[in-house]
Structure formats: C-alpha cells, structure tokens
mmCIF file of C-alpha atoms in Angstrom:
data_model
loop_
_atom_site.group_PDB
_atom_site.id
_atom_site.type_symbol
_atom_site.label_atom_id
_atom_site.label_comp_id
_atom_site.label_asym_id
_atom_site.label_seq_id
_atom_site.Cartn_x
_atom_site.Cartn_y
_atom_site.Cartn_z
ATOM 1 C CA MET A 1 25.333 -28.080 23.541
ATOM 2 C CA THR A 2 22.963 -29.733 26.030
ATOM 3 C CA ALA A 3 19.903 -28.080 24.462
ATOM 4 C CA VAL A 4 20.888 -29.349 21.024
ATOM 5 C CA LEU A 5 21.810 -32.850 22.142
ATOM 6 C CA GLY A 6 18.644 -33.454 24.109
ATOM 7 C CA GLY A 7 15.773 -35.233 22.442
ATOM 8 C CA CYS A 8 12.238 -34.895 23.791
ATOM 9 C CA GLY A 9 13.489 -32.723 26.637
ATOM 10 C CA LEU A 10 16.201 -35.115 27.891
ATOM 11 C CA THR A 11 19.368 -33.082 28.054
ATOM 12 C CA GLY A 12 21.996 -35.193 29.715
ATOM 13 C CA ASP A 13 23.113 -35.097 33.348
ATOM 14 C CA SER A 14 22.232 -31.496 34.128
ATOM 15 C CA GLY A 15 18.545 -32.000 33.334
ATOM 16 C CA GLU A 16 18.400 -28.384 32.198
ATOM 17 C CA VAL A 17 16.824 -27.280 28.949
ATOM 18 C CA THR A 18 17.220 -24.008 27.076
ATOM 19 C CA LEU A 19 14.281 -23.128 24.858
ATOM 20 C CA ARG A 20 15.048 -20.633 22.119
ATOM 21 C CA LEU A 21 12.212 -18.356 21.092
ATOM 22 C CA VAL A 22 12.329 -15.839 18.238
ATOM 23 C CA ALA A 23 9.565 -13.224 18.373
ATOM 24 C CA ALA A 24 8.412 -10.171 16.444
ATOM 25 C CA ASP A 25 8.484 -6.682 17.919
ATOM 26 C CA TYR A 26 5.103 -4.976 18.265
ATOM 27 C CA GLY A 27 6.452 -1.901 20.043
ATOM 28 C CA ASP A 28 7.229 1.421 18.425
ATOM 29 C CA THR A 29 9.886 2.542 20.935
ATOM 30 C CA LYS A 30 12.548 0.866 23.036
ATOM 31 C CA ALA A 31 10.374 1.464 26.101
ATOM 32 C CA ASN A 32 7.481 -0.640 24.823
ATOM 33 C CA SER A 33 9.451 -3.198 22.806
ATOM 34 C CA SER A 34 8.041 -6.730 22.884
ATOM 35 C CA ARG A 35 11.424 -7.711 24.290
ATOM 36 C CA ASN A 36 10.242 -6.350 27.650
ATOM 37 C CA TYR A 37 7.045 -8.426 27.552
ATOM 38 C CA TRP A 38 8.855 -11.660 26.689
ATOM 39 C CA ASN A 39 11.634 -11.083 29.222
ATOM 40 C CA GLU A 40 9.053 -10.648 31.999
ATOM 41 C CA LEU A 41 7.104 -13.685 30.812
ATOM 42 C CA ALA A 42 10.250 -15.827 30.606
ATOM 43 C CA LYS A 43 11.314 -14.718 34.075
ATOM 44 C CA ALA A 44 7.901 -15.611 35.531
ATOM 45 C CA TYR A 45 7.988 -19.019 33.854
ATOM 46 C CA GLU A 46 11.570 -19.791 34.888
ATOM 47 C CA ALA A 47 10.740 -18.950 38.513
ATOM 48 C CA LYS A 48 8.335 -21.896 38.525
ATOM 49 C CA HIS A 49 10.465 -24.120 36.283
ATOM 50 C CA PRO A 50 14.108 -23.765 37.413
ATOM 51 C CA ASP A 51 15.287 -26.482 34.995
ATOM 52 C CA VAL A 52 14.059 -24.569 31.937
ATOM 53 C CA HIS A 53 15.686 -21.425 30.595
ATOM 54 C CA VAL A 54 13.847 -19.438 27.910
ATOM 55 C CA ASP A 55 16.201 -17.517 25.631
ATOM 56 C CA VAL A 56 14.284 -14.856 23.691
ATOM 57 C CA THR A 57 15.437 -12.935 20.600
ATOM 58 C CA VAL A 58 13.187 -10.174 19.239
ATOM 59 C CA TYR A 59 13.409 -8.767 15.705
ATOM 60 C CA SER A 60 11.419 -6.053 13.941
ATOM 61 C CA TRP A 61 8.634 -7.144 11.608
ATOM 62 C CA ASN A 62 10.903 -6.065 8.736
ATOM 63 C CA ASP A 63 13.374 -8.810 9.640
ATOM 64 C CA VAL A 64 11.803 -11.542 11.754
ATOM 65 C CA ASP A 65 10.491 -13.859 8.998
ATOM 66 C CA ARG A 66 13.768 -13.643 7.070
ATOM 67 C CA LYS A 67 15.866 -14.257 10.208
ATOM 68 C CA VAL A 68 13.896 -17.383 11.099
ATOM 69 C CA ARG A 69 14.164 -18.661 7.529
ATOM 70 C CA GLU A 70 17.955 -18.166 7.646
ATOM 71 C CA MET A 71 18.160 -20.065 10.954
ATOM 72 C CA VAL A 72 16.088 -22.948 9.580
ATOM 73 C CA ASP A 73 18.113 -23.096 6.357
ATOM 74 C CA ALA A 74 21.319 -23.204 8.412
ATOM 75 C CA GLY A 75 20.028 -26.152 10.473
ATOM 76 C CA GLN A 76 19.683 -23.955 13.565
ATOM 77 C CA ALA A 77 15.919 -23.644 13.929
ATOM 78 C CA PRO A 78 14.695 -22.073 17.161
ATOM 79 C CA ASP A 79 12.378 -24.130 19.354
ATOM 80 C CA MET A 80 9.599 -21.601 18.812
ATOM 81 C CA ALA A 81 9.108 -18.712 16.412
ATOM 82 C CA GLN A 82 6.366 -16.107 16.537
ATOM 83 C CA ILE A 83 6.178 -14.987 12.909
ATOM 84 C CA GLY A 84 3.927 -14.095 9.979
ATOM 85 C CA ALA A 85 3.532 -17.465 8.231
ATOM 86 C CA TYR A 86 3.814 -21.131 9.130
ATOM 87 C CA SER A 87 2.542 -23.370 6.316
ATOM 88 C CA ASP A 88 5.759 -23.622 4.286
ATOM 89 C CA TYR A 89 7.514 -25.044 7.363
ATOM 90 C CA ALA A 90 4.576 -27.385 8.016
ATOM 91 C CA ALA A 91 4.773 -28.645 4.419
ATOM 92 C CA LYS A 92 8.413 -29.640 5.024
ATOM 93 C CA ASP A 93 7.447 -31.487 8.236
ATOM 94 C CA LEU A 94 9.549 -29.150 10.382
ATOM 95 C CA LEU A 95 6.827 -28.254 12.885
ATOM 96 C CA TYR A 96 5.073 -29.972 15.725
ATOM 97 C CA ARG A 97 1.323 -30.176 15.305
ATOM 98 C CA ALA A 98 -0.561 -27.958 17.743
ATOM 99 C CA ASP A 99 -1.910 -31.052 19.485
ATOM 100 C CA ASP A 100 1.651 -32.381 19.871
ATOM 101 C CA VAL A 101 2.510 -29.504 22.189
ATOM 102 C CA LEU A 102 -0.614 -27.834 23.581
ATOM 103 C CA SER A 103 -2.929 -29.243 26.207
ATOM 104 C CA ILE A 104 -6.457 -29.982 24.974
ATOM 105 C CA PRO A 105 -8.121 -27.069 26.861
ATOM 106 C CA VAL A 106 -5.604 -24.545 25.471
ATOM 107 C CA GLN A 107 -5.941 -25.724 21.868
ATOM 108 C CA ALA A 108 -9.747 -25.847 22.156
ATOM 109 C CA ASP A 109 -9.820 -22.250 23.409
ATOM 110 C CA PHE A 110 -8.528 -20.640 20.193
ATOM 111 C CA VAL A 111 -11.112 -18.535 18.347
ATOM 112 C CA SER A 112 -12.454 -21.093 15.869
ATOM 113 C CA GLN A 113 -11.925 -19.012 12.734
ATOM 114 C CA LEU A 114 -8.283 -18.394 13.683
ATOM 115 C CA ALA A 115 -7.664 -22.026 14.615
ATOM 116 C CA ALA A 116 -9.052 -23.074 11.213
ATOM 117 C CA ALA A 117 -6.698 -20.609 9.483
ATOM 118 C CA GLY A 118 -3.810 -22.359 11.253
ATOM 119 C CA GLN A 119 -4.526 -25.677 9.532
ATOM 120 C CA VAL A 120 -2.877 -27.408 6.605
ATOM 121 C CA ASN A 121 -4.988 -30.264 5.212
ATOM 122 C CA GLY A 122 -7.146 -30.245 8.328
ATOM 123 C CA VAL A 123 -4.231 -30.383 10.793
ATOM 124 C CA GLN A 124 -3.359 -27.361 12.926
ATOM 125 C CA TYR A 125 0.297 -26.324 12.877
ATOM 126 C CA GLY A 126 -0.036 -22.545 13.200
ATOM 127 C CA MET A 127 -1.046 -21.359 16.656
ATOM 128 C CA PRO A 128 -2.624 -17.884 16.407
ATOM 129 C CA PHE A 129 -0.778 -15.421 18.602
ATOM 130 C CA ALA A 130 -2.227 -11.950 18.082
ATOM 131 C CA ALA A 131 -5.018 -10.709 15.844
ATOM 132 C CA SER A 132 -6.266 -7.438 14.440
ATOM 133 C CA THR A 133 -8.771 -6.068 11.984
ATOM 134 C CA ARG A 134 -8.566 -2.855 9.972
ATOM 135 C CA VAL A 135 -10.613 0.332 9.738
ATOM 136 C CA LEU A 136 -10.021 3.742 8.163
ATOM 137 C CA PHE A 137 -8.583 6.198 10.696
ATOM 138 C CA TYR A 138 -8.916 9.920 10.041
ATOM 139 C CA ASN A 139 -7.619 13.038 11.777
ATOM 140 C CA LYS A 140 -10.712 14.889 13.040
ATOM 141 C CA THR A 141 -8.911 18.214 13.389
ATOM 142 C CA LEU A 142 -7.609 18.149 9.804
ATOM 143 C CA PHE A 143 -10.990 17.022 8.475
ATOM 144 C CA GLU A 144 -12.804 19.858 10.271
ATOM 145 C CA LYS A 145 -10.272 22.374 8.984
ATOM 146 C CA ALA A 146 -10.810 21.118 5.413
ATOM 147 C CA GLY A 147 -14.591 21.073 5.893
ATOM 148 C CA ILE A 148 -14.987 17.407 4.959
ATOM 149 C CA THR A 149 -16.647 14.284 6.387
ATOM 150 C CA PRO A 150 -15.262 10.711 6.507
ATOM 151 C CA PRO A 151 -15.495 8.957 3.116
ATOM 152 C CA LYS A 152 -17.613 5.914 2.373
ATOM 153 C CA THR A 153 -16.526 5.401 -1.239
ATOM 154 C CA TRP A 154 -13.266 5.592 -3.181
ATOM 155 C CA ASP A 155 -14.421 8.733 -4.987
ATOM 156 C CA GLU A 156 -15.224 10.400 -1.666
ATOM 157 C CA LEU A 157 -11.807 9.326 -0.351
ATOM 158 C CA ALA A 158 -10.085 10.941 -3.349
ATOM 159 C CA GLU A 159 -12.147 14.135 -2.914
ATOM 160 C CA ALA A 160 -11.290 14.252 0.784
ATOM 161 C CA ALA A 161 -7.602 13.759 -0.051
ATOM 162 C CA GLU A 162 -7.768 16.680 -2.517
ATOM 163 C CA ALA A 163 -9.304 18.914 0.158
ATOM 164 C CA LEU A 164 -6.642 17.896 2.680
ATOM 165 C CA LYS A 165 -3.871 18.538 0.158
ATOM 166 C CA ALA A 166 -5.293 22.029 -0.454
ATOM 167 C CA GLU A 167 -4.943 22.656 3.297
ATOM 168 C CA GLY A 168 -1.271 21.705 3.146
ATOM 169 C CA VAL A 169 -1.599 18.279 4.788
ATOM 170 C CA LYS A 170 1.651 16.354 4.224
ATOM 171 C CA TYR A 171 0.057 12.930 3.672
ATOM 172 C CA PRO A 172 -3.601 13.368 2.623
ATOM 173 C CA TYR A 173 -3.855 9.556 2.412
ATOM 174 C CA ALA A 174 -0.910 7.493 3.673
ATOM 175 C CA LEU A 175 -0.426 4.390 1.488
ATOM 176 C CA PRO A 176 2.202 2.144 3.143
ATOM 177 C CA LEU A 177 3.189 -0.386 0.492
ATOM 178 C CA GLY A 178 6.742 -0.649 1.877
ATOM 179 C CA PRO A 179 8.187 -4.031 2.895
ATOM 180 C CA GLU A 180 7.027 -3.985 6.506
ATOM 181 C CA GLU A 181 3.351 -4.743 5.957
ATOM 182 C CA ALA A 182 2.603 -4.357 2.266
ATOM 183 C CA PRO A 183 0.533 -7.580 2.104
ATOM 184 C CA ALA A 184 -2.013 -6.090 4.540
ATOM 185 C CA GLU A 185 -2.491 -2.733 2.796
ATOM 186 C CA THR A 186 -2.618 -4.585 -0.526
ATOM 187 C CA MET A 187 -5.290 -7.022 0.638
ATOM 188 C CA GLN A 188 -7.396 -4.312 2.260
ATOM 189 C CA TRP A 189 -7.517 -2.428 -1.027
ATOM 190 C CA MET A 190 -8.185 -5.649 -2.978
ATOM 191 C CA LEU A 191 -11.135 -6.466 -0.693
ATOM 192 C CA SER A 192 -12.568 -2.969 -1.013
ATOM 193 C CA GLY A 193 -12.482 -3.386 -4.802
ATOM 194 C CA GLY A 194 -14.255 -6.742 -4.722
ATOM 195 C CA GLY A 195 -11.098 -8.804 -5.175
ATOM 196 C CA ASN A 196 -8.656 -10.773 -3.004
ATOM 197 C CA TYR A 197 -5.435 -12.768 -3.310
ATOM 198 C CA THR A 198 -7.528 -15.861 -4.063
ATOM 199 C CA ASP A 199 -10.906 -16.594 -5.633
ATOM 200 C CA ALA A 200 -13.925 -18.278 -4.037
ATOM 201 C CA VAL A 201 -12.397 -21.761 -4.361
ATOM 202 C CA GLY A 202 -8.982 -20.723 -3.021
ATOM 203 C CA THR A 203 -7.068 -20.435 -6.314
ATOM 204 C CA TYR A 204 -4.674 -17.484 -6.587
ATOM 205 C CA SER A 205 -6.280 -14.620 -8.520
ATOM 206 C CA ILE A 206 -3.815 -11.800 -7.848
ATOM 207 C CA ASP A 207 -4.069 -10.383 -11.377
ATOM 208 C CA SER A 208 -7.882 -10.565 -11.532
ATOM 209 C CA PRO A 209 -9.663 -7.710 -13.360
ATOM 210 C CA GLN A 210 -10.933 -6.389 -9.986
ATOM 211 C CA ASN A 211 -7.419 -6.204 -8.551
ATOM 212 C CA VAL A 212 -5.995 -4.597 -11.689
ATOM 213 C CA ASP A 213 -8.795 -2.010 -11.562
ATOM 214 C CA THR A 214 -8.070 -1.354 -7.877
ATOM 215 C CA PHE A 215 -4.375 -0.678 -8.362
ATOM 216 C CA THR A 216 -4.974 1.318 -11.533
ATOM 217 C CA TRP A 217 -7.334 3.536 -9.517
ATOM 218 C CA LEU A 218 -4.770 3.926 -6.733
ATOM 219 C CA LYS A 219 -2.046 4.825 -9.229
ATOM 220 C CA ASP A 220 -4.144 7.265 -11.265
ATOM 221 C CA GLU A 221 -6.414 8.838 -8.652
ATOM 222 C CA LEU A 222 -4.190 9.013 -5.548
ATOM 223 C CA VAL A 223 -0.488 8.561 -6.310
ATOM 224 C CA ALA A 224 -0.372 10.423 -9.659
ATOM 225 C CA LYS A 225 -2.283 13.337 -8.109
ATOM 226 C CA ASP A 226 0.267 13.629 -5.300
ATOM 227 C CA LEU A 227 -2.270 12.691 -2.614
ATOM 228 C CA THR A 228 -0.140 10.052 -0.858
ATOM 229 C CA GLY A 229 2.610 12.230 0.567
ATOM 230 C CA PRO A 230 6.309 12.862 0.017
ATOM 231 C CA VAL A 231 7.467 9.242 0.400
ATOM 232 C CA ALA A 232 6.764 6.835 -2.475
ATOM 233 C CA PRO A 233 4.221 4.203 -1.305
ATOM 234 C CA GLY A 234 6.704 1.397 -2.030
ATOM 235 C CA LYS A 235 9.171 3.026 0.381
ATOM 236 C CA LEU A 236 6.640 3.892 3.111
ATOM 237 C CA ASN A 237 6.411 1.401 5.975
ATOM 238 C CA ARG A 238 3.385 1.025 8.226
ATOM 239 C CA ALA A 239 5.295 2.069 11.367
ATOM 240 C CA ASP A 240 6.416 5.300 9.670
ATOM 241 C CA ALA A 241 2.874 5.984 8.426
ATOM 242 C CA PHE A 242 1.501 5.451 11.948
ATOM 243 C CA ALA A 243 4.171 7.755 13.401
ATOM 244 C CA ALA A 244 3.282 10.431 10.832
ATOM 245 C CA PHE A 245 -0.397 10.089 11.773
ATOM 246 C CA ALA A 246 0.509 10.544 15.436
ATOM 247 C CA ASN A 247 2.465 13.683 14.477
ATOM 248 C CA GLY A 248 -0.618 15.163 12.814
ATOM 249 C CA ASP A 249 0.836 14.856 9.303
ATOM 250 C CA VAL A 250 -1.648 12.307 7.908
ATOM 251 C CA GLY A 251 -5.256 12.971 6.973
ATOM 252 C CA MET A 252 -6.341 9.323 6.775
ATOM 253 C CA LEU A 253 -4.964 5.804 6.508
ATOM 254 C CA ASN A 254 -5.907 2.188 7.116
ATOM 255 C CA GLY A 255 -5.024 1.195 10.657
ATOM 256 C CA HIS A 256 -5.331 -1.522 13.265
ATOM 257 C CA PRO A 257 -6.054 -1.101 16.991
ATOM 258 C CA SER A 258 -2.456 -0.249 17.979
ATOM 259 C CA LEU A 259 -2.800 3.077 16.178
ATOM 260 C CA MET A 260 -5.295 4.246 18.793
ATOM 261 C CA LYS A 261 -2.698 4.240 21.557
ATOM 262 C CA ILE A 262 0.021 5.759 19.354
ATOM 263 C CA ALA A 263 -2.289 8.613 18.310
ATOM 264 C CA SER A 264 -3.701 9.195 21.800
ATOM 265 C CA LYS A 265 -0.215 9.557 23.271
ATOM 266 C CA LYS A 266 0.343 12.516 20.932
ATOM 267 C CA ASN A 267 -3.160 13.929 21.615
ATOM 268 C CA VAL A 268 -4.343 13.425 18.051
ATOM 269 C CA GLU A 269 -8.136 13.584 17.771
ATOM 270 C CA TYR A 270 -9.005 10.683 15.513
ATOM 271 C CA GLY A 271 -12.109 8.977 14.205
ATOM 272 C CA MET A 272 -12.612 5.482 12.782
ATOM 273 C CA VAL A 273 -14.978 4.358 10.015
ATOM 274 C CA PRO A 274 -15.322 1.181 7.921
ATOM 275 C CA THR A 275 -13.040 0.910 4.912
ATOM 276 C CA PRO A 276 -14.448 2.776 1.890
ATOM 277 C CA GLY A 277 -15.247 0.628 -1.162
ATOM 278 C CA VAL A 278 -15.888 1.260 -4.855
ATOM 279 C CA ASP A 279 -19.528 2.202 -4.356
ATOM 280 C CA GLY A 280 -20.052 2.211 -0.593
ATOM 281 C CA GLU A 281 -18.495 0.801 2.562
ATOM 282 C CA SER A 282 -16.338 -2.237 1.790
ATOM 283 C CA LYS A 283 -18.307 -5.454 2.232
ATOM 284 C CA ASN A 284 -15.243 -7.245 3.566
ATOM 285 C CA THR A 285 -12.609 -6.244 6.073
ATOM 286 C CA LEU A 286 -9.102 -7.552 6.551
ATOM 287 C CA GLY A 287 -8.268 -9.727 9.525
ATOM 288 C CA VAL A 288 -4.637 -10.460 10.321
ATOM 289 C CA THR A 289 -3.273 -13.105 12.651
ATOM 290 C CA ASP A 290 0.348 -13.704 13.536
ATOM 291 C CA TRP A 291 1.501 -17.217 14.319
ATOM 292 C CA MET A 292 3.373 -19.115 16.984
ATOM 293 C CA THR A 293 5.213 -22.133 15.603
ATOM 294 C CA ALA A 294 7.017 -24.978 17.359
ATOM 295 C CA PHE A 295 9.968 -26.532 15.522
ATOM 296 C CA LYS A 296 10.888 -30.200 15.919
ATOM 297 C CA GLU A 297 14.618 -29.829 15.296
ATOM 298 C CA ASN A 298 15.797 -29.634 18.928
ATOM 299 C CA GLY A 299 13.301 -32.149 20.222
ATOM 300 C CA HIS A 300 11.990 -30.239 23.256
ATOM 301 C CA GLN A 301 8.377 -31.229 22.718
ATOM 302 C CA GLU A 302 7.358 -31.516 26.350
ATOM 303 C CA GLU A 303 9.049 -28.285 27.479
ATOM 304 C CA ILE A 304 7.751 -26.318 24.482
ATOM 305 C CA GLY A 305 4.216 -27.489 25.228
ATOM 306 C CA ASP A 306 4.396 -26.584 28.894
ATOM 307 C CA PHE A 307 5.781 -23.123 28.117
ATOM 308 C CA LEU A 308 3.157 -22.467 25.428
ATOM 309 C CA ASP A 309 0.337 -23.474 27.781
ATOM 310 C CA PHE A 310 1.698 -20.739 30.063
ATOM 311 C CA VAL A 311 1.957 -18.240 27.173
ATOM 312 C CA TYR A 312 -1.702 -18.820 26.310
ATOM 313 C CA ASN A 313 -3.231 -18.505 29.763
ATOM 314 C CA ASP A 314 -5.838 -15.728 29.985
ATOM 315 C CA GLU A 315 -3.736 -13.399 32.084
ATOM 316 C CA ASN A 316 -0.823 -13.429 29.656
ATOM 317 C CA VAL A 317 -2.994 -13.224 26.530
ATOM 318 C CA LEU A 318 -4.853 -10.217 27.955
ATOM 319 C CA ASP A 319 -1.626 -8.541 29.135
ATOM 320 C CA PHE A 320 -0.142 -8.756 25.636
ATOM 321 C CA SER A 321 -3.362 -7.711 23.885
ATOM 322 C CA ARG A 322 -3.800 -4.688 26.146
ATOM 323 C CA GLU A 323 -0.162 -3.635 25.940
ATOM 324 C CA TYR A 324 -0.304 -3.436 22.141
ATOM 325 C CA ASP A 325 -4.043 -2.855 21.562
ATOM 326 C CA LEU A 326 -4.414 -6.128 19.714
ATOM 327 C CA LEU A 327 -7.231 -8.665 19.759
ATOM 328 C CA PRO A 328 -6.924 -11.839 21.836
ATOM 329 C CA VAL A 329 -6.801 -15.127 19.967
ATOM 330 C CA THR A 330 -8.562 -17.208 22.631
ATOM 331 C CA SER A 331 -12.309 -17.318 23.188
ATOM 332 C CA SER A 332 -12.016 -16.968 26.965
ATOM 333 C CA ALA A 333 -9.831 -13.836 26.742
ATOM 334 C CA SER A 334 -12.107 -12.411 24.009
ATOM 335 C CA GLU A 335 -15.114 -12.836 26.313
ATOM 336 C CA VAL A 336 -13.313 -10.950 29.089
ATOM 337 C CA MET A 337 -12.328 -8.178 26.709
ATOM 338 C CA SER A 338 -15.810 -7.829 25.184
ATOM 339 C CA THR A 339 -17.307 -6.869 28.563
ATOM 340 C CA ALA A 340 -14.398 -5.137 30.365
ATOM 341 C CA PRO A 341 -14.880 -1.332 30.520
ATOM 342 C CA GLU A 342 -11.143 -0.783 30.003
ATOM 343 C CA ASP A 343 -11.355 -2.556 26.619
ATOM 344 C CA LYS A 344 -14.439 -0.874 25.157
ATOM 345 C CA HIS A 345 -12.301 1.023 22.618
ATOM 346 C CA LEU A 346 -11.440 -2.357 21.051
ATOM 347 C CA LYS A 347 -15.077 -3.425 20.667
ATOM 348 C CA PRO A 348 -15.403 -2.250 17.002
ATOM 349 C CA PHE A 349 -12.395 -4.398 16.075
ATOM 350 C CA LEU A 350 -13.559 -7.404 18.125
ATOM 351 C CA ASN A 351 -16.948 -7.273 16.401
ATOM 352 C CA GLU A 352 -15.285 -7.337 12.979
ATOM 353 C CA LEU A 353 -12.935 -10.228 13.687
ATOM 354 C CA LEU A 354 -15.398 -13.074 13.123
ATOM 355 C CA LEU A 355 -16.506 -11.555 9.797
ATOM 356 C CA SER A 356 -13.035 -10.686 8.530
ATOM 357 C CA GLU A 357 -11.086 -12.194 5.640
ATOM 358 C CA LEU A 358 -7.644 -13.607 6.446
ATOM 359 C CA TYR A 359 -4.552 -14.105 4.294
ATOM 360 C CA PRO A 360 -4.431 -17.516 2.533
ATOM 361 C CA VAL A 361 -2.006 -18.678 5.232
ATOM 362 C CA GLY A 362 -2.899 -22.368 4.917
ATOM 363 C CA LYS A 363 -1.131 -22.436 1.556
ATOM 364 C CA SER A 364 2.513 -23.494 1.832
ATOM 365 C CA SER A 365 3.165 -21.038 -1.012
ATOM 366 C CA TRP A 366 1.879 -18.028 0.952
ATOM 367 C CA ALA A 367 5.201 -17.156 2.632
ATOM 368 C CA SER A 368 6.997 -16.743 -0.702
ATOM 369 C CA VAL A 369 4.012 -14.938 -2.265
ATOM 370 C CA SER A 370 3.852 -12.571 0.703
ATOM 371 C CA MET A 371 7.579 -11.892 0.400
ATOM 372 C CA ASP A 372 7.194 -11.107 -3.297
ATOM 373 C CA VAL A 373 4.290 -8.737 -2.554
ATOM 374 C CA LYS A 374 6.566 -6.884 -0.106
ATOM 375 C CA LYS A 375 9.202 -6.548 -2.821
ATOM 376 C CA ARG A 376 7.067 -5.635 -5.828
ATOM 377 C CA ILE A 377 3.669 -4.159 -5.022
ATOM 378 C CA GLY A 378 4.941 -0.593 -4.604
ATOM 379 C CA GLN A 379 6.024 -0.675 -8.263
ATOM 380 C CA ALA A 380 2.388 -1.126 -9.330
ATOM 381 C CA VAL A 381 1.572 2.453 -8.323
ATOM 382 C CA ASP A 382 4.891 4.088 -9.281
ATOM 383 C CA PRO A 383 4.559 6.836 -11.926
ATOM 384 C CA GLY A 384 6.042 4.588 -14.610
ATOM 385 C CA GLY A 385 4.600 1.375 -13.195
ATOM 386 C CA SER A 386 2.052 -0.962 -14.716
ATOM 387 C CA PRO A 387 -0.495 -2.422 -12.284
ATOM 388 C CA SER A 388 -1.400 -5.258 -14.657
ATOM 389 C CA ALA A 389 2.270 -6.165 -15.253
ATOM 390 C CA VAL A 390 3.198 -6.145 -11.541
ATOM 391 C CA LEU A 391 0.095 -8.103 -10.500
ATOM 392 C CA GLY A 392 0.806 -10.506 -13.363
ATOM 393 C CA GLN A 393 4.346 -11.070 -12.057
ATOM 394 C CA LEU A 394 2.965 -11.724 -8.574
ATOM 395 C CA GLN A 395 0.441 -14.186 -10.024
ATOM 396 C CA THR A 396 3.276 -16.011 -11.810
ATOM 397 C CA THR A 397 5.212 -16.224 -8.526
ATOM 398 C CA ALA A 398 2.118 -17.566 -6.786
ATOM 399 C CA VAL A 399 1.365 -20.214 -9.421
ATOM 400 C CA ARG A 400 4.978 -21.403 -9.434
ATOM 401 C CA ALA A 401 5.148 -21.512 -5.644
ATOM 402 C CA GLU A 402 1.845 -23.377 -5.505
ATOM 403 C CA SER A 403 3.090 -26.029 -7.928
ATOM 404 C CA GLY A 404 6.337 -26.390 -5.971
ATOM 405 C CA GLU A 405 8.655 -25.077 -8.705
#
C-alpha cells in the first residue's frame, strides 16, 4: 500500500518506495531472458539506494503491450513500462514528460533522431530504449548449394527462392507476418516498394497503390508459389523465423542485429545485404526503437527519474546492447560502439540508423493501428485474401483512430 499511497516519492513513515517496472523480453531462451538483465540492474541500484525497491515483471513481446494496457485500464499502471508505443498514453496525460524525470545530460544524450521520434507536439514523452535496423540475411551454405547470389531486386529474390525450394529448403524466404512483429516486416516491405504507413506529410496511406502492389506481389510471387515455408505467414512469428534460420531451415529473411548471435551459436554461415527493392536495393531501411515510459499514477517522479538516469548510463546501455546485439540509443554509447573492436559486427546497422525510417510513433493512433496490423496483415497474403481489401480495412482503422472515434 505504501507505494500506492505515496505521492512524489513520499511514502509514509517507512520512507521506502517500490517502483514497478514492466519490461519486454529480448531473449530467446530462459538463460538469456531480459529478466536476468533487469534483476541484476535492480540489485545494483538497490545496493546504492536501500530505500528503493525495484519490482520487475518481464513479458514476451507477444504480450507486453497488451498487459500494460490492461494494467492501465484497471487503474494499476506500473511506474515504468518498456514497451512498443507511448503516444496514446501521452495523449491521455498519463505519462511524465522526459524532462520531468530525466536529468538534463541524460535527456540530451539520446540520439537526436530517436529523441525526436519520442515527441508528441514537440514534447518528449517516449524515451528510446533499444534500437535496431534491418537487412536481408541469407544462409551462405544454402545459397552456394543452390548456385545463387544474394538478391538486389524483388525479381531476383523470387528467383533465388525458387532455386532454394528446388534444393529442398524448408523456408526459401521466411515471411513472419504473425502477431509478434508483423508491423516491422510489413513496413520493411512497404518501404522496399516505395510506400510506407504514412505519406510525405504524415497522413496515413496504408492502402496506397504502392502498398497494394507490394502485398499483391508478395501474395502472388512468394506465398502462392509456396516459397515462404510450411507455416502461413500470418501464423509465423519473428522469433520462430529466427530460430528456423539458426537451424539451417531458412534461405533468407529480413533480420535485425540479434539474429547474428542466434545464427552464430548454431554455426550458421550467414551473409547480410541491403533489403532488395522493386528495381534495385531499397532506398529506405526500417529503423525500430522501443520505448521506456514513466507513468504518473503512483506519483514516484523523483525515484523514477533517479532510477532511469542509472538505466541510461553508458555502462548499462552498452551492457544491454551487447547482450542482445541491439543498437544503443544514446550518442555517447554509440560513439563507444562505433570504434570498439568487439562491436565491429554492428557497424553496418549503426551506419544505417541515422538514415532509417521509423514507425509513426508520435501519432496517438499508432498503438491501435499497430495492433490491427498484427491481427490482419497476414490475411492480405493468404490464398483467398485480398491485399487491397485488407489494407483498406487497416486504413479505415487508422483514419478512425486518428480522428479519435
């Protein structure tokens, strides 16, 4: 009760505060679960701050956004949540501003592009936590066996997939449009076809001609020709696709830096090339940032801020980034990583980050649009599916959400 009763960190006679943090799991086994990282971090913080206890709950990416939403709806918001979207909570005035909780040097150290993506109407509420960009990974052994080279265009990708299928490869191209990370795979394909979720002025354009063409091509040239493997794209999650790649069952797929470690552990010889586009390498690449949010409900502004300053110190940012092969979100940690020999494998991703396109996370409607993409987008490439109809439904969802209906 003391944690709930206390406002602004004052919690009655005991003086003790419990901060509740909900975080997403970046691990792929129990041994490397993010739970271990946060438990160690909390222990280190509590050793220096005996009056503060940090209670951490970790959920898979399949569940974490929904769980936090349920907590908020039930009037039991955590003090902090490390999740996929923030702006809908900011729009309801449920979050502290970044400058309410972070010290000036910590807030100023965020990579500028990521800090800007954390703003609603010029005010930062979303604190970037981990970042990644995407490239096309391919299995060198399977490619050599099939006598093919990495594709630069969609047509070359389809030809390579045909050659891999002829060699008996289980997933010539893995297309994870399942609920775990469908918005990322969707956006990467949209970008490579010259589209996006929004147009140049930030208006939703999910059912644009470019996007319809992209998903029609996917449906007709990959899925209908049985080049995406035994699991329907709408049922295939990213983690399962990555695991299949590490098992040598996938010829190629879009991946972020974490896939390097997963594949290396299983001794898979892999290569990485820019995402293929309609008529050459894609001009745009996808950048993804996950967000730390600080909720006002329990009133622990001072304690939240002090803990987050600790979370974002260079040592902790680099520890997390290196554990999960992700990109740091602070300029100082990025500088360290760009020159450290142990991080040279991440250089291609670091170089892409400043040029990447991010989700339209500053829109308060994005969380519900993203959720609808997770639910529906797989249907666009189903044998009986209609890309234009599904993208049209998503556009309707987006327009309604944007107008607050």
